[in-house]
XYZ file of C-alpha atoms in Angstrom:
277
model
C -32.789 -59.431 -31.156
C -31.925 -58.895 -27.460
C -32.529 -55.141 -27.513
C -35.257 -54.148 -25.041
C -35.587 -57.609 -23.566
C -35.319 -58.725 -19.940
C -31.918 -60.294 -20.620
C -30.496 -56.995 -21.752
C -31.897 -55.221 -18.682
C -30.351 -57.766 -16.320
C -27.007 -57.584 -18.071
C -26.963 -53.781 -17.915
C -27.935 -53.850 -14.230
C -25.174 -56.291 -13.372
C -22.599 -54.235 -15.254
C -23.604 -50.628 -14.469
C -25.812 -50.912 -11.390
C -29.308 -49.630 -10.818
C -30.434 -46.538 -12.732
C -30.534 -43.281 -10.801
C -33.961 -42.068 -9.840
C -34.797 -38.463 -8.924
C -34.066 -38.924 -5.226
C -30.623 -40.476 -5.766
C -29.773 -37.867 -8.381
C -30.705 -35.040 -5.988
C -28.680 -36.584 -3.157
C -25.627 -36.917 -5.389
C -26.021 -33.345 -6.600
C -26.134 -32.073 -3.012
C -23.035 -34.065 -2.148
C -21.160 -32.504 -5.065
C -22.286 -29.038 -3.997
C -20.952 -29.568 -0.475
C -17.667 -30.947 -1.818
C -17.226 -27.967 -4.107
C -18.062 -25.537 -1.330
C -15.531 -27.179 0.967
C -12.910 -26.990 -1.764
C -13.509 -23.247 -2.112
C -13.068 -22.808 1.623
C -9.750 -24.705 1.591
C -8.567 -22.573 -1.326
C -9.371 -19.365 0.582
C -7.448 -20.616 3.627
C -4.458 -21.443 1.427
C -4.515 -17.925 -0.022
C -4.673 -16.463 3.481
C -1.574 -18.387 4.568
C 0.241 -17.261 1.413
C -0.717 -13.615 2.021
C 0.549 -13.753 5.618
C 3.855 -15.121 4.336
C 4.132 -12.219 1.903
C 3.435 -9.721 4.690
C 6.287 -11.214 6.712
C 8.623 -10.848 3.722
C 7.532 -7.244 3.186
C 8.173 -6.458 6.863
C 11.684 -7.902 6.574
C 12.435 -5.820 3.476
C 11.054 -2.655 5.091
C 13.127 -3.207 8.225
C 16.195 -3.686 6.049
C 15.638 -0.303 4.388
C 14.794 1.478 7.652
C 18.203 0.538 9.081
C 19.749 3.347 7.025
C 17.339 5.977 8.402
C 18.074 7.892 11.596
C 15.823 10.990 11.666
C 17.038 14.097 13.425
C 15.234 15.563 16.401
C 13.574 18.955 16.274
C 16.026 21.597 17.634
C 14.968 23.510 20.721
C 16.630 26.813 19.727
C 14.495 27.625 16.690
C 14.276 31.223 15.553
C 11.174 33.028 16.696
C 8.914 34.576 14.104
C 6.360 37.199 15.032
C 2.732 36.949 14.006
C 3.125 39.817 11.541
C 6.116 38.167 9.901
C 4.378 34.802 9.789
C 1.297 36.361 8.140
C 3.463 38.161 5.570
C 5.612 35.104 4.813
C 2.487 32.980 4.400
C 0.995 35.354 1.832
C 4.252 35.592 -0.093
C 4.819 31.839 0.006
C 1.363 30.945 -1.267
C 1.788 33.334 -4.221
C 5.173 31.882 -5.196
C 5.171 30.194 -8.614
C 8.333 28.211 -7.935
C 7.816 25.251 -5.634
C 9.123 21.800 -4.779
C 6.898 18.807 -5.548
C 7.182 16.064 -2.943
C 6.594 12.687 -4.594
C 6.202 9.138 -3.345
C 9.732 9.081 -1.890
C 8.641 11.713 0.658
C 11.533 12.996 2.798
C 15.021 11.894 1.698
C 18.426 13.518 1.313
C 17.622 15.007 -2.114
C 14.595 16.862 -0.700
C 16.710 18.718 1.861
C 19.361 19.413 -0.786
C 16.780 21.032 -3.066
C 15.533 23.164 -0.175
C 19.032 24.567 0.308
C 19.293 25.168 -3.442
C 16.052 27.101 -3.228
C 17.151 29.116 -0.198
C 20.210 30.277 -2.089
C 18.038 32.735 -4.047
C 14.945 33.126 -1.842
C 14.149 33.302 1.834
C 11.099 31.087 1.469
C 10.493 27.704 -0.073
C 7.108 26.213 -0.921
C 6.641 22.435 -0.934
C 3.524 20.894 -2.480
C 2.339 17.468 -1.337
C -0.407 15.512 -3.133
C -2.379 12.427 -2.222
C -1.773 12.592 1.541
C -3.950 13.168 4.567
C -3.492 16.150 6.842
C -1.831 14.026 9.543
C 0.673 12.640 7.030
C 1.473 16.113 5.670
C 1.924 17.423 9.211
C 4.405 14.629 9.944
C 6.297 15.450 6.728
C 6.417 19.147 7.644
C 7.849 18.434 11.101
C 10.460 16.091 9.604
C 11.547 18.672 7.032
C 11.781 21.350 9.710
C 14.051 19.148 11.802
C 16.251 18.011 8.901
C 16.651 21.345 7.101
C 16.893 23.676 10.073
C 14.295 26.046 8.631
C 11.233 27.518 10.300
C 7.798 26.160 9.475
C 5.550 29.064 8.550
C 2.282 27.576 7.347
C 0.551 24.428 6.141
C -2.425 25.149 3.887
C -4.624 23.125 1.564
C -4.725 24.552 -1.967
C -6.024 23.435 -5.341
C -2.665 21.783 -6.138
C -2.538 19.927 -2.837
C -1.123 20.746 0.583
C 1.361 23.642 0.527
C 4.075 23.818 3.184
C 5.937 27.125 3.585
C 9.415 27.197 5.178
C 11.510 30.213 6.134
C 15.268 29.800 6.074
C 15.823 32.087 9.079
C 17.623 35.371 9.648
C 20.889 33.669 10.610
C 20.858 31.149 7.780
C 24.202 29.709 6.711
C 24.427 27.270 3.883
C 25.927 23.999 5.182
C 28.914 22.440 3.498
C 27.145 19.090 3.119
C 23.770 19.677 1.507
C 22.652 16.040 1.680
C 22.162 14.836 5.269
C 23.890 11.536 5.931
C 21.198 10.388 8.335
C 18.468 10.293 5.658
C 17.761 7.728 2.981
C 19.207 8.057 -0.481
C 17.058 8.362 -3.571
C 17.215 4.630 -4.282
C 16.470 3.580 -0.703
C 13.616 6.066 -0.397
C 12.023 4.543 -3.477
C 12.493 1.071 -2.003
C 10.814 2.192 1.236
C 7.862 3.583 -0.710
C 7.445 0.317 -2.620
C 7.547 -1.818 0.525
C 5.069 0.432 2.359
C 2.679 0.244 -0.576
C 3.131 -3.523 -0.770
C 2.423 -3.972 2.939
C -0.703 -1.822 2.782
C -2.046 -3.780 -0.204
C -1.333 -7.119 1.484
C -3.050 -6.087 4.707
C -6.131 -5.075 2.735
C -5.972 -8.368 0.847
C -5.835 -10.323 4.119
C -8.878 -8.504 5.509
C -10.851 -9.307 2.346
C -9.818 -12.979 2.529
C -10.874 -13.242 6.166
C -14.289 -11.840 5.309
C -14.656 -14.347 2.464
C -13.659 -17.245 4.737
C -16.163 -16.175 7.381
C -18.862 -15.937 4.719
C -18.019 -19.382 3.321
C -18.002 -21.001 6.764
C -21.352 -19.549 7.742
C -23.014 -20.587 4.508
C -21.425 -24.032 4.651
C -22.923 -24.553 8.103
C -26.307 -23.491 6.770
C -26.041 -25.934 3.865
C -25.081 -28.839 6.094
C -27.848 -28.014 8.564
C -30.408 -27.851 5.784
C -29.913 -31.565 5.024
C -32.099 -32.533 2.108
C -33.177 -28.950 1.567
C -29.806 -27.923 0.146
C -30.137 -25.636 -2.839
C -27.619 -25.232 -5.657
C -28.499 -21.547 -6.017
C -26.893 -20.855 -2.637
C -23.501 -22.087 -3.837
C -23.888 -20.218 -7.105
C -24.478 -16.976 -5.190
C -21.312 -17.505 -3.148
C -19.239 -18.288 -6.236
C -20.496 -15.117 -7.948
C -19.478 -13.044 -4.926
C -16.033 -14.631 -4.899
C -15.434 -14.157 -8.621
C -16.456 -10.496 -8.493
C -13.264 -9.400 -6.723
C -10.582 -12.011 -7.268
C -7.148 -11.136 -5.950
C -4.344 -10.385 -8.392
C -1.470 -10.730 -5.938
C 1.071 -13.226 -7.195
C 3.979 -14.793 -5.411
C 7.068 -13.069 -6.799
C 9.597 -14.862 -4.643
C 12.098 -13.479 -2.192
C 13.891 -11.463 -4.876
C 10.910 -9.128 -5.198
C 11.169 -8.205 -1.504
C 14.759 -8.530 -0.329
C 16.562 -6.472 -2.926
C 19.961 -4.860 -2.518
C 19.415 -1.327 -1.253
C 22.901 -0.775 0.069
C 24.609 0.534 -3.077
C 25.879 4.067 -2.527
C 27.322 4.671 -5.984
C 24.351 6.757 -7.129
C 24.447 9.771 -9.341
C 21.563 11.829 -7.988
C 22.760 15.308 -8.883
C 21.200 15.359 -12.328
C 17.913 13.866 -11.173
C 17.575 16.055 -8.071
C 18.123 19.250 -10.030
C 14.953 18.546 -12.009
C 12.764 18.174 -8.942
C 12.574 21.896 -8.107
C 11.522 24.810 -10.335
């Protein structure tokens, strides 16, 4: 018979404390919102530190692969081609059905080897490059001209991509070694492509994280300055923005970056023969 009596109320107050009114409940809710917001900010900073560590690992792996690359310089005694010959070679090259497709490995020893295979039967070779900007394709064309010894005729944008036309020259002699030793092998070229793609993705990820951190800091200052006028909808808006583009980059350990690219026992003859038509 003590239910609802003064004795029960005093006992509950001594055990559990005073009941929360609307003002105390609102103050506690605002404190939880600030704590959660601060936790999100710390999490973003932790992700930023982790991303910078991954960029450092990717730079180390890329430098390890680049040690095997020593590009040749463009020769000064290139054969001269007249304007009439260049115009004719350009028209013939663009109409050629046989071409070399340059993939994500870009310029490596197998690319130059396939160019010499092509020049065995034709004076011209057409190389098609997809998914690159004009500046990147121009750099690839200059590299191929220096490594192969051919003459760059034209660089045009077609429906299949950028087409690069090379002329083997009037005094062309097939070299004894078709694969230049100063270029990367097929395996190392693939490793370079992976590390470049990884570094680009990480740099983009870091820029996104920095923008999120700046946004969280600014809104956290606004919430603290508002005092009792803190609103839970503000934190909900920030959390929705953060959850809309969560990062999927995971820490794969050092093995995912520092692989062994030094093995030279590669059988590339069968694979390279399928890269030209």
